[in-house]
CSV table of C-alpha atoms in Angstrom, one decimal:
chain,number,residue,atom,x,y,z
Y,157,UNK,CA,21.2,-24.9,-4.5
Y,158,UNK,CA,18.6,-24.9,-6.6
Y,159,UNK,CA,19.1,-24.9,-10.4
Y,160,UNK,CA,17.3,-21.4,-11.0
Y,161,UNK,CA,17.4,-18.4,-8.8
Y,162,UNK,CA,14.8,-15.9,-8.9
Y,163,UNK,CA,16.0,-12.4,-10.5
Y,164,UNK,CA,17.7,-10.1,-9.3
Y,165,UNK,CA,15.3,-7.5,-8.0
Y,166,UNK,CA,12.3,-10.0,-7.9
Y,167,UNK,CA,10.5,-11.7,-4.7
Y,168,UNK,CA,9.3,-15.2,-4.0
Y,169,UNK,CA,6.6,-15.3,-1.6
Y,170,UNK,CA,7.2,-18.2,0.9
Y,171,UNK,CA,4.0,-18.8,3.2
Y,172,UNK,CA,6.2,-16.8,6.3
Y,173,UNK,CA,6.4,-13.8,4.1
Y,174,UNK,CA,3.2,-14.5,2.3
Y,175,UNK,CA,1.7,-13.8,5.5
Y,176,UNK,CA,3.5,-10.4,6.6
Y,177,UNK,CA,1.8,-9.6,2.6
Y,178,UNK,CA,-1.4,-10.5,3.3
Y,179,UNK,CA,-0.8,-8.0,6.5
Y,180,UNK,CA,-0.4,-5.0,4.7
Y,181,UNK,CA,-2.7,-5.5,2.1
Y,182,UNK,CA,-5.8,-6.5,4.6
Y,183,UNK,CA,-5.0,-3.0,6.4
Y,184,UNK,CA,-5.0,-1.3,2.8
Y,185,UNK,CA,-8.2,-2.9,1.6
Y,186,UNK,CA,-9.9,-2.3,5.0
Y,187,UNK,CA,-9.1,1.3,5.3
Y,188,UNK,CA,-10.1,2.1,1.4
Y,189,UNK,CA,-13.4,0.1,2.5
Y,190,UNK,CA,-13.9,2.5,5.3
Y,191,UNK,CA,-13.0,5.7,3.6
Y,192,UNK,CA,-15.8,4.5,0.5
Y,193,UNK,CA,-13.3,4.2,-2.5
Y,194,UNK,CA,-13.9,1.7,-4.9
Y,195,UNK,CA,-11.3,-0.6,-6.4
Y,196,UNK,CA,-10.2,-1.6,-10.1
Y,197,UNK,CA,-7.6,-2.6,-11.5
Y,198,UNK,CA,-5.8,-2.1,-15.3
Y,199,UNK,CA,-3.3,-4.4,-17.4
Y,200,UNK,CA,0.0,-4.8,-15.8
Y,201,UNK,CA,1.5,-4.6,-19.8
Y,202,UNK,CA,0.2,-1.3,-21.5
Y,203,UNK,CA,1.7,0.9,-24.2
Y,204,UNK,CA,5.2,2.5,-23.4
Y,205,UNK,CA,4.1,6.1,-25.2
Y,206,UNK,CA,1.3,6.3,-22.0
Y,207,UNK,CA,4.4,6.3,-19.3
Y,208,UNK,CA,6.6,8.6,-21.8
Y,209,UNK,CA,4.0,11.1,-22.6
Y,210,UNK,CA,3.6,11.3,-18.5
Y,211,UNK,CA,7.1,11.7,-17.2
Y,212,UNK,CA,8.9,12.1,-20.8
Y,213,UNK,CA,11.4,10.3,-22.7
Y,214,UNK,CA,14.0,9.1,-19.7
Y,215,UNK,CA,11.3,7.1,-18.2
Y,216,UNK,CA,12.0,4.3,-20.7
Y,217,UNK,CA,15.9,3.8,-18.8
Y,218,UNK,CA,13.9,2.6,-16.1
Y,219,UNK,CA,11.3,0.8,-17.4
Y,220,UNK,CA,11.1,-3.0,-18.4
Y,221,UNK,CA,9.8,-2.8,-21.9
Y,222,UNK,CA,10.1,-4.7,-25.3
Y,223,UNK,CA,8.5,-4.6,-28.7
Y,224,UNK,CA,5.7,-7.5,-28.9
Y,225,UNK,CA,4.9,-9.4,-30.9
Y,226,UNK,CA,2.4,-7.8,-32.6
Y,227,UNK,CA,5.3,-4.7,-33.1
Y,228,UNK,CA,3.9,-2.3,-30.8
Y,229,UNK,CA,6.2,-0.8,-28.0
Y,230,UNK,CA,5.1,-1.9,-24.6
Y,231,UNK,CA,6.1,-1.5,-21.0
Y,232,UNK,CA,5.4,-3.5,-17.7
Y,233,UNK,CA,3.4,-0.7,-15.6
Y,234,UNK,CA,6.0,1.1,-13.3
Y,235,UNK,CA,3.4,2.8,-11.8
Y,236,UNK,CA,-0.6,3.3,-11.3
Y,237,UNK,CA,-1.4,6.5,-12.2
Y,238,UNK,CA,-1.4,7.1,-16.3
Y,239,UNK,CA,-3.5,3.9,-16.4
Y,240,UNK,CA,-6.6,5.3,-14.1
Y,241,UNK,CA,-6.0,9.1,-16.5
Y,242,UNK,CA,-6.8,6.4,-19.4
Y,243,UNK,CA,-9.3,4.0,-17.9
Y,244,UNK,CA,-11.1,7.3,-16.1
Y,245,UNK,CA,-10.8,9.2,-19.6
Y,246,UNK,CA,-12.6,7.2,-21.4
Y,247,UNK,CA,-15.5,7.2,-19.1
Y,248,UNK,CA,-15.8,9.5,-16.5
Y,249,UNK,CA,-18.5,11.8,-18.2
Y,250,UNK,CA,-20.5,9.4,-17.4
Y,251,UNK,CA,-19.0,8.2,-13.7
Y,252,UNK,CA,-20.2,10.6,-10.5
Y,253,UNK,CA,-17.9,13.0,-9.2
Y,254,UNK,CA,-15.7,13.1,-7.1
Y,255,UNK,CA,-14.1,9.5,-7.9
Y,256,UNK,CA,-12.5,7.8,-5.1
Y,257,UNK,CA,-10.9,5.2,-7.0
Y,258,UNK,CA,-8.2,2.3,-5.7
Y,259,UNK,CA,-5.6,-0.1,-6.5
Y,260,UNK,CA,-3.2,-2.9,-5.4
Y,261,UNK,CA,-0.8,-3.4,-8.5
Y,262,UNK,CA,2.4,-4.7,-8.7
Y,263,UNK,CA,4.5,-2.4,-10.6
Y,264,UNK,CA,8.2,-2.9,-12.1
Y,265,UNK,CA,11.0,-0.3,-12.3
Y,266,UNK,CA,14.2,-1.4,-13.8
Y,267,UNK,CA,16.4,0.4,-10.8
Y,268,UNK,CA,19.3,-0.7,-8.8
Y,269,UNK,CA,18.3,-2.6,-5.3
Y,270,UNK,CA,18.9,-1.2,-2.1
Y,271,UNK,CA,17.0,-1.3,1.1
Y,272,UNK,CA,13.3,-0.6,0.7
Y,273,UNK,CA,13.8,-0.6,-3.5
Y,274,UNK,CA,13.5,-3.9,-5.2
Y,275,UNK,CA,12.5,-4.1,-8.6
Y,276,UNK,CA,9.4,-5.2,-8.6
Y,277,UNK,CA,6.4,-4.1,-5.5
Y,278,UNK,CA,2.8,-4.1,-4.7
Y,279,UNK,CA,1.5,-0.3,-4.2
Y,280,UNK,CA,-1.4,1.1,-2.7
Y,281,UNK,CA,-2.8,3.8,-5.2
Y,282,UNK,CA,-5.8,6.1,-4.1
Y,283,UNK,CA,-6.9,8.5,-5.8
Y,284,UNK,CA,-10.0,11.0,-5.9
Y,285,UNK,CA,-10.5,13.3,-9.1
Y,286,UNK,CA,-13.3,15.7,-9.6
Y,287,UNK,CA,-13.0,17.3,-6.3
Y,288,UNK,CA,-11.4,20.9,-6.0
Y,289,UNK,CA,-11.5,21.5,-2.0
Y,290,UNK,CA,-8.8,21.4,-0.1
Y,291,UNK,CA,-10.7,18.7,2.3
Y,292,UNK,CA,-10.3,16.3,-0.4
Y,293,UNK,CA,-6.1,16.4,0.2
Y,294,UNK,CA,-7.0,16.3,4.0
Y,295,UNK,CA,-9.0,13.1,3.7
Y,296,UNK,CA,-6.4,11.7,1.1
Y,297,UNK,CA,-3.7,11.7,3.7
Y,298,UNK,CA,-5.8,10.8,6.4
Y,299,UNK,CA,-6.7,7.4,4.9
Y,300,UNK,CA,-2.7,7.2,4.0
Y,301,UNK,CA,-1.6,7.9,8.0
Y,302,UNK,CA,-4.9,5.3,8.4
Y,303,UNK,CA,-2.9,2.8,7.2
Y,304,UNK,CA,-0.1,3.1,9.3
Y,305,UNK,CA,-2.4,3.3,12.0
Y,306,UNK,CA,-4.4,0.6,11.6
Y,307,UNK,CA,-0.6,-1.6,11.5
Y,308,UNK,CA,0.3,0.0,14.8
Y,309,UNK,CA,2.4,2.8,14.0
Y,310,UNK,CA,1.8,6.5,15.8
Y,311,UNK,CA,3.1,9.7,15.4
Y,312,UNK,CA,6.0,8.6,17.6
Y,313,UNK,CA,6.9,6.1,14.7
Y,314,UNK,CA,6.2,8.0,11.5
Y,315,UNK,CA,5.7,11.9,10.5
Y,316,UNK,CA,3.9,13.3,6.9
Y,317,UNK,CA,6.0,16.2,5.6
Y,318,UNK,CA,3.5,17.9,3.6
Y,319,UNK,CA,4.4,21.2,1.8
Y,320,UNK,CA,2.5,22.9,-1.6
Y,321,UNK,CA,3.7,23.5,-5.2
Y,322,UNK,CA,1.8,26.5,-5.5
Y,323,UNK,CA,3.4,28.4,-1.8
Y,324,UNK,CA,7.0,27.5,-3.3
Y,325,UNK,CA,6.2,28.4,-6.9
Y,326,UNK,CA,4.8,31.8,-5.6
Y,327,UNK,CA,7.9,32.2,-3.6
Y,328,UNK,CA,10.2,31.4,-6.0
Y,329,UNK,CA,8.9,33.8,-8.2
Y,330,UNK,CA,9.0,36.7,-5.4
Y,331,UNK,CA,12.2,36.4,-5.2
Y,332,UNK,CA,13.2,36.6,-8.9
Y,333,UNK,CA,13.7,33.5,-10.1
Y,334,UNK,CA,12.1,33.3,-13.8
Y,335,UNK,CA,9.2,30.9,-15.1
Y,336,UNK,CA,11.7,29.2,-16.7
Y,337,UNK,CA,14.4,28.1,-14.1
Y,338,UNK,CA,11.7,27.3,-12.3
Y,339,UNK,CA,12.2,23.3,-12.6
Y,340,UNK,CA,15.7,23.8,-11.5
Y,341,UNK,CA,15.0,25.6,-8.6
Y,342,UNK,CA,12.4,22.9,-7.7
Y,343,UNK,CA,14.5,20.4,-8.3
Y,344,UNK,CA,17.6,22.4,-6.1
Y,345,UNK,CA,14.7,22.3,-3.4
Y,346,UNK,CA,14.0,18.8,-3.9
Y,347,UNK,CA,17.7,17.7,-2.9
Y,348,UNK,CA,18.4,19.8,-0.6
Y,349,UNK,CA,18.9,16.9,1.6
Y,350,UNK,CA,21.5,15.0,-0.9
Y,351,UNK,CA,23.3,17.5,-2.3
Y,352,UNK,CA,25.6,20.1,0.4
Y,353,UNK,CA,24.7,23.8,0.1
Y,354,UNK,CA,27.3,24.7,-1.4
Y,355,UNK,CA,26.1,22.6,-4.5
Y,356,UNK,CA,22.9,24.2,-4.6
Y,357,UNK,CA,23.9,28.0,-4.8
Y,358,UNK,CA,26.3,26.9,-7.1
Y,359,UNK,CA,23.0,25.6,-9.3
Y,360,UNK,CA,20.9,28.3,-8.7
Y,361,UNK,CA,23.5,31.0,-9.6
Y,362,UNK,CA,23.8,29.0,-13.0
Y,363,UNK,CA,20.3,30.2,-13.9
Y,364,UNK,CA,21.0,33.6,-13.5
Y,365,UNK,CA,20.1,34.2,-9.4
Y,366,UNK,CA,22.7,36.2,-7.8
Y,367,UNK,CA,23.9,35.7,-4.2
Y,368,UNK,CA,21.3,37.1,-2.1
Y,369,UNK,CA,18.6,35.1,-4.1
Y,370,UNK,CA,20.0,31.8,-4.8
Y,371,UNK,CA,21.0,31.6,-0.6
Y,372,UNK,CA,17.1,33.2,-0.4
Y,373,UNK,CA,15.6,30.2,-2.2
Y,374,UNK,CA,17.6,27.6,0.0
Y,375,UNK,CA,16.9,29.2,3.5
Y,376,UNK,CA,13.0,28.7,1.9
Y,377,UNK,CA,13.6,24.9,2.9
Y,378,UNK,CA,13.7,25.7,6.6
Y,379,UNK,CA,10.8,28.2,6.8
Y,380,UNK,CA,7.6,27.7,8.5
Y,381,UNK,CA,4.3,29.3,8.3
Y,382,UNK,CA,4.4,32.3,10.1
Y,383,UNK,CA,7.9,33.0,8.5
Y,384,UNK,CA,6.2,32.8,5.0
Y,385,UNK,CA,3.3,35.2,6.0
Y,386,UNK,CA,5.7,37.4,7.4
Y,387,UNK,CA,7.7,37.7,4.3
Y,388,UNK,CA,5.6,37.4,1.2
Y,389,UNK,CA,2.2,38.6,3.3
Y,390,UNK,CA,2.1,41.0,-0.2
Y,391,UNK,CA,0.6,38.4,-2.0
Y,392,UNK,CA,-3.2,38.1,-2.2
Y,393,UNK,CA,-2.9,34.4,-3.7
Y,394,UNK,CA,0.0,33.3,-1.4
Y,395,UNK,CA,-2.1,34.2,1.4
Y,396,UNK,CA,-5.6,32.2,-0.1
Y,397,UNK,CA,-3.4,29.2,-0.6
Y,398,UNK,CA,-2.0,29.8,3.4
Y,399,UNK,CA,-5.6,29.9,4.3
Y,400,UNK,CA,-6.0,26.7,2.6
Y,401,UNK,CA,-3.1,24.9,4.7
Y,402,UNK,CA,-4.9,26.0,7.8
Y,403,UNK,CA,-8.4,24.2,7.0
Y,404,UNK,CA,-6.2,21.4,5.9
Y,405,UNK,CA,-4.2,21.2,9.1
Y,406,UNK,CA,-8.1,22.0,11.1
Y,407,UNK,CA,-9.3,18.9,9.4
Y,408,UNK,CA,-6.4,16.4,9.9
Y,409,UNK,CA,-6.4,17.2,13.3
Y,410,UNK,CA,-10.4,17.0,13.9
Y,411,UNK,CA,-9.4,13.5,11.8
Y,412,UNK,CA,-7.2,12.0,14.6
Y,413,UNK,CA,-3.9,12.7,13.2
Y,414,UNK,CA,-2.2,16.4,14.1
Y,415,UNK,CA,0.7,14.0,15.6
Y,416,UNK,CA,1.1,13.0,12.9
Y,417,UNK,CA,1.8,16.1,10.1
Y,418,UNK,CA,4.4,18.5,9.9
Y,419,UNK,CA,4.4,21.4,7.3
Y,420,UNK,CA,8.2,20.9,5.4
Y,421,UNK,CA,8.7,23.1,2.1
Y,422,UNK,CA,11.7,21.0,1.3
Y,423,UNK,CA,9.1,18.2,0.3
Y,424,UNK,CA,8.6,19.0,-3.1
Y,425,UNK,CA,7.7,15.6,-5.4
Y,426,UNK,CA,10.2,14.8,-8.4
Y,427,UNK,CA,7.2,14.3,-10.7
Y,428,UNK,CA,7.1,17.4,-12.7
Y,429,UNK,CA,2.8,17.3,-13.0
Y,430,UNK,CA,2.2,17.8,-9.1
Y,431,UNK,CA,-0.1,20.9,-8.8
Y,432,UNK,CA,-0.3,21.8,-5.3
Y,433,UNK,CA,-0.3,20.7,-1.9
Y,434,UNK,CA,1.9,17.8,-1.6
Y,435,UNK,CA,3.4,15.3,1.1
Y,436,UNK,CA,5.6,12.5,1.8
Y,437,UNK,CA,5.6,9.7,5.2
Y,438,UNK,CA,8.9,8.7,6.8
Y,439,UNK,CA,9.8,7.1,9.5
Y,440,UNK,CA,10.7,9.5,12.5
Y,441,UNK,CA,14.4,7.6,12.9
Y,442,UNK,CA,14.9,8.2,9.0
Y,443,UNK,CA,16.0,4.8,8.9
Y,444,UNK,CA,14.1,4.3,5.8
Y,445,UNK,CA,13.2,6.1,2.1
Y,446,UNK,CA,10.1,7.6,2.0
Y,447,UNK,CA,6.9,5.5,2.8
Y,448,UNK,CA,4.3,7.0,1.1
Y,449,UNK,CA,4.5,10.0,-1.4
Y,450,UNK,CA,1.5,11.9,-3.6
Y,451,UNK,CA,-0.6,15.0,-3.5
Y,452,UNK,CA,-2.6,17.3,-5.8
Y,453,UNK,CA,-2.2,16.6,-9.9
Y,454,UNK,CA,-5.2,19.4,-11.3
Y,455,UNK,CA,-3.4,18.9,-15.0
Y,456,UNK,CA,-2.6,15.5,-15.7
Y,457,UNK,CA,-6.0,14.3,-17.3
Y,458,UNK,CA,-6.3,17.5,-19.6
Y,459,UNK,CA,-2.1,16.6,-20.6
Y,460,UNK,CA,-2.8,12.9,-21.1
Y,461,UNK,CA,-6.6,12.2,-21.7
Y,462,UNK,CA,-7.4,15.8,-22.8
Y,463,UNK,CA,-10.1,16.1,-20.3
Y,464,UNK,CA,-9.7,19.0,-17.6
Y,465,UNK,CA,-10.8,17.9,-13.9
Y,466,UNK,CA,-9.0,18.1,-10.6
Y,467,UNK,CA,-7.2,15.3,-8.9
Y,468,UNK,CA,-5.0,13.7,-6.7
Y,469,UNK,CA,-4.0,10.8,-4.9
Y,470,UNK,CA,-0.8,8.8,-3.6
Y,471,UNK,CA,1.3,5.4,-3.9
Y,472,UNK,CA,2.1,3.7,-1.0
Y,473,UNK,CA,4.8,0.6,-1.8
Y,474,UNK,CA,4.7,-2.7,0.5
Y,475,UNK,CA,8.8,-2.8,0.3
Y,476,UNK,CA,9.3,0.0,2.7
Y,477,UNK,CA,6.4,-0.1,4.9
Y,478,UNK,CA,7.9,-4.3,5.5
Y,479,UNK,CA,11.1,-3.0,6.2
Y,480,UNK,CA,9.8,-0.4,8.9
Y,481,UNK,CA,7.3,-3.0,10.3
Y,482,UNK,CA,9.4,-5.9,11.4
Y,483,UNK,CA,11.9,-2.9,12.8
Y,484,UNK,CA,9.6,-2.0,15.0
Y,485,UNK,CA,7.8,-5.6,16.3
Y,486,UNK,CA,5.1,-5.0,14.2
Y,487,UNK,CA,5.2,-8.1,11.3
Y,488,UNK,CA,2.7,-10.6,11.7
Y,489,UNK,CA,4.6,-14.2,12.9
Y,490,UNK,CA,3.7,-16.9,10.4
Y,491,UNK,CA,1.6,-19.7,12.1
Y,492,UNK,CA,0.3,-22.7,9.8
Y,493,UNK,CA,-3.5,-22.6,11.0
Y,494,UNK,CA,-6.4,-25.1,9.8
Y,495,UNK,CA,-9.9,-25.5,12.0
Y,496,UNK,CA,-9.8,-29.9,11.9
Y,497,UNK,CA,-8.0,-32.2,11.1
Y,498,UNK,CA,-10.5,-35.2,10.5
Y,499,UNK,CA,-9.6,-38.5,11.6
Y,500,UNK,CA,-10.4,-42.2,12.3
Y,501,UNK,CA,-11.2,-42.3,16.5
Y,502,UNK,CA,-10.0,-46.1,18.0
Y,503,UNK,CA,-11.6,-48.5,15.3
Y,504,UNK,CA,-11.0,-48.3,11.5
Y,505,UNK,CA,-13.7,-46.6,10.0
Y,506,UNK,CA,-14.4,-46.4,5.8
Y,507,UNK,CA,-12.7,-43.6,4.2
Y,508,UNK,CA,-16.3,-42.6,2.7
Y,509,UNK,CA,-17.4,-41.8,5.7
Y,510,UNK,CA,-14.1,-39.6,6.7
Y,511,UNK,CA,-14.5,-37.8,3.6
Y,512,UNK,CA,-18.2,-37.4,4.2
Y,513,UNK,CA,-17.8,-35.4,7.8
Y,514,UNK,CA,-14.4,-34.0,6.0
Y,515,UNK,CA,-17.2,-32.2,3.1
Y,516,UNK,CA,-19.4,-31.2,5.9
Y,517,UNK,CA,-16.7,-29.6,7.9
Y,518,UNK,CA,-16.0,-27.7,4.5
Y,519,UNK,CA,-19.4,-27.3,3.8
Y,520,UNK,CA,-20.2,-25.4,6.9
Y,521,UNK,CA,-17.2,-22.8,6.1
Y,522,UNK,CA,-14.4,-24.4,8.2
Y,523,UNK,CA,-11.3,-25.4,7.2
Y,524,UNK,CA,-10.4,-29.1,7.2
Y,525,UNK,CA,-8.0,-31.6,7.1
Y,526,UNK,CA,-6.9,-35.3,6.9
Y,527,UNK,CA,-4.1,-37.9,6.6
Y,528,UNK,CA,-4.1,-39.2,2.6
Y,529,UNK,CA,-2.2,-42.3,4.3
Y,530,UNK,CA,-3.9,-45.8,4.2
Y,531,UNK,CA,-5.8,-46.3,7.7
Y,532,UNK,CA,-3.8,-49.7,7.8
Y,533,UNK,CA,-1.3,-49.5,11.0
Y,534,UNK,CA,-3.4,-46.2,11.7
Y,535,UNK,CA,-2.0,-45.2,15.4
Y,536,UNK,CA,-3.8,-42.8,17.1
Y,537,UNK,CA,-0.9,-41.0,19.3
Y,538,UNK,CA,0.9,-40.2,16.5
Y,539,UNK,CA,-2.2,-39.5,14.5
Y,540,UNK,CA,-2.9,-36.5,16.7
Y,541,UNK,CA,1.2,-35.4,16.7
Y,542,UNK,CA,0.1,-35.0,13.1
Y,543,UNK,CA,-2.8,-33.0,14.3
Y,544,UNK,CA,-1.2,-30.4,15.8
Y,545,UNK,CA,1.9,-30.3,13.7
Y,546,UNK,CA,-0.4,-29.2,11.2
Y,547,UNK,CA,-1.7,-26.5,13.6
Y,548,UNK,CA,-5.3,-27.4,13.5
Y,549,UNK,CA,-7.6,-26.6,16.4
Y,550,UNK,CA,-8.9,-29.4,16.7
Y,551,UNK,CA,-8.8,-33.4,16.2
Y,552,UNK,CA,-12.3,-34.7,15.1
Y,553,UNK,CA,-12.3,-38.1,15.4
Y,554,UNK,CA,-14.9,-40.5,13.6
Y,555,UNK,CA,-15.8,-43.9,14.8
Y,556,UNK,CA,-17.4,-46.9,13.3
Y,557,UNK,CA,-19.6,-47.2,15.3
Y,558,UNK,CA,-21.1,-43.5,16.1
Y,559,UNK,CA,-24.2,-43.1,14.2
Y,560,UNK,CA,-23.7,-45.8,11.4
Y,561,UNK,CA,-26.7,-44.3,9.9
Y,562,UNK,CA,-27.2,-41.0,10.8
Y,563,UNK,CA,-27.1,-38.1,8.5
Y,564,UNK,CA,-23.4,-36.8,8.3
Y,565,UNK,CA,-24.4,-33.3,10.1
Y,566,UNK,CA,-26.2,-35.7,12.7
Y,567,UNK,CA,-23.2,-38.1,13.3
Y,568,UNK,CA,-21.7,-38.4,16.6
Y,569,UNK,CA,-17.8,-37.5,16.2
Y,570,UNK,CA,-15.2,-36.7,18.9
Y,571,UNK,CA,-13.7,-33.4,19.4
Y,572,UNK,CA,-10.7,-32.9,20.9
Y,573,UNK,CA,-9.4,-29.4,21.5
Y,574,UNK,CA,-6.2,-29.8,21.0
Y,575,UNK,CA,-4.3,-26.6,23.0
Y,576,UNK,CA,-6.4,-28.2,26.4
Y,577,UNK,CA,-6.9,-31.6,25.2
Y,578,UNK,CA,-10.4,-31.3,26.3
Y,579,UNK,CA,-12.9,-33.6,24.4
Y,580,UNK,CA,-16.8,-33.7,23.7
Y,581,UNK,CA,-18.5,-35.7,21.7
Y,582,UNK,CA,-20.8,-33.8,19.2
Y,583,UNK,CA,-22.7,-34.2,16.3
Y,584,UNK,CA,-20.6,-32.5,13.3
Y,585,UNK,CA,-23.6,-29.8,13.0
Y,586,UNK,CA,-22.9,-28.7,17.1
Y,587,UNK,CA,-19.2,-29.1,16.2
Y,588,UNK,CA,-19.7,-26.4,13.0
Y,589,UNK,CA,-21.7,-24.1,15.2
Y,590,UNK,CA,-19.6,-24.0,18.6
Y,591,UNK,CA,-16.3,-23.6,16.7
Y,592,UNK,CA,-17.7,-20.6,14.2
Y,593,UNK,CA,-19.3,-19.2,17.8
Y,594,UNK,CA,-15.5,-19.3,18.9
Y,595,UNK,CA,-13.9,-17.2,15.8
Y,596,UNK,CA,-16.8,-14.5,16.3
Y,597,UNK,CA,-15.9,-14.2,20.2
């Protein structure tokens, strides 16, 4: 046992874990590129006040915060949106819109550890700023779902449950919930799957609803689009929002994700700044926490930076996603991999000759390693076993009597394919070209 272990809730990434992390990062970056997003990043340490202004003073209990040596109250970032707002707030006037930015930061929250939740995680953040069209909402959810599809998950594995803060607000007001009581009603709806109906009814009655109003509020959690139309069809604003949803679903269907989405009024998103369509993605078996969540937050820029621009985005963490990939047998298996193990052949060769070949292979774009042990007592059989154990595809044998006066690239070497055992004599340049052509096939 080592003297010092990783802190609770923090991870060491050994090569096998790193391979699985890279699998996720590759999917994130690939989808972001294909959807036309530009990458950005910010500092991991920000002013504490930035997060307090966005989420309220209660957020401090979830932060790694301290006073730095300059007397400033600072915190490790628990999320990326405040940094995005700060950064874009400084440059939004000169930035073409809509802004399509993404980042993959490491985030930190002092929370209780459980499956799918640690005290640090990496997260894909994708945001569209300066666009009001509901097509942007559809494109954003499509990007999140495309990450899952890229990793091999289908609509049978995951579901995006979406709703709309505007719909819920209008429905609650029609029922008789006051503007002041809306935050509590949102919270009751948000927790309906965790709290009993009795608990929800009691909380709603405490904010002034009668029995019938409280019951109808809870019944909203299972209502459909058709049910909303039938019950609240006289509200023109609610009808307009339902038309937005029709466009939203139509766009996601055309983009290839109809089988991944379901309307669900229980989706509220706990953060108060959401203003429109919101969504959360879950595994269909219901064994894990939400995989991804986000939505439209049109008022946040105005409240934090004083600039009124519409915006939407999501956060997609690596911890729950990694658990899901392992559960479905889709996590990559780590395998050591290198292109060439360069060694002397049957006869001793000057170390400089060997290293020149190593350098040429690396300069040619391939990976190459060699034994650091002295050539005295060299055993070809053991050397080939070492090459195979290294995960190399080829053993490149450099012999003293081959091309002593040739340029390095033209020097003849013996190339042994370690999987098949086939051996061929060729120049270093020919080997590089052949190995790279194999990669392209």
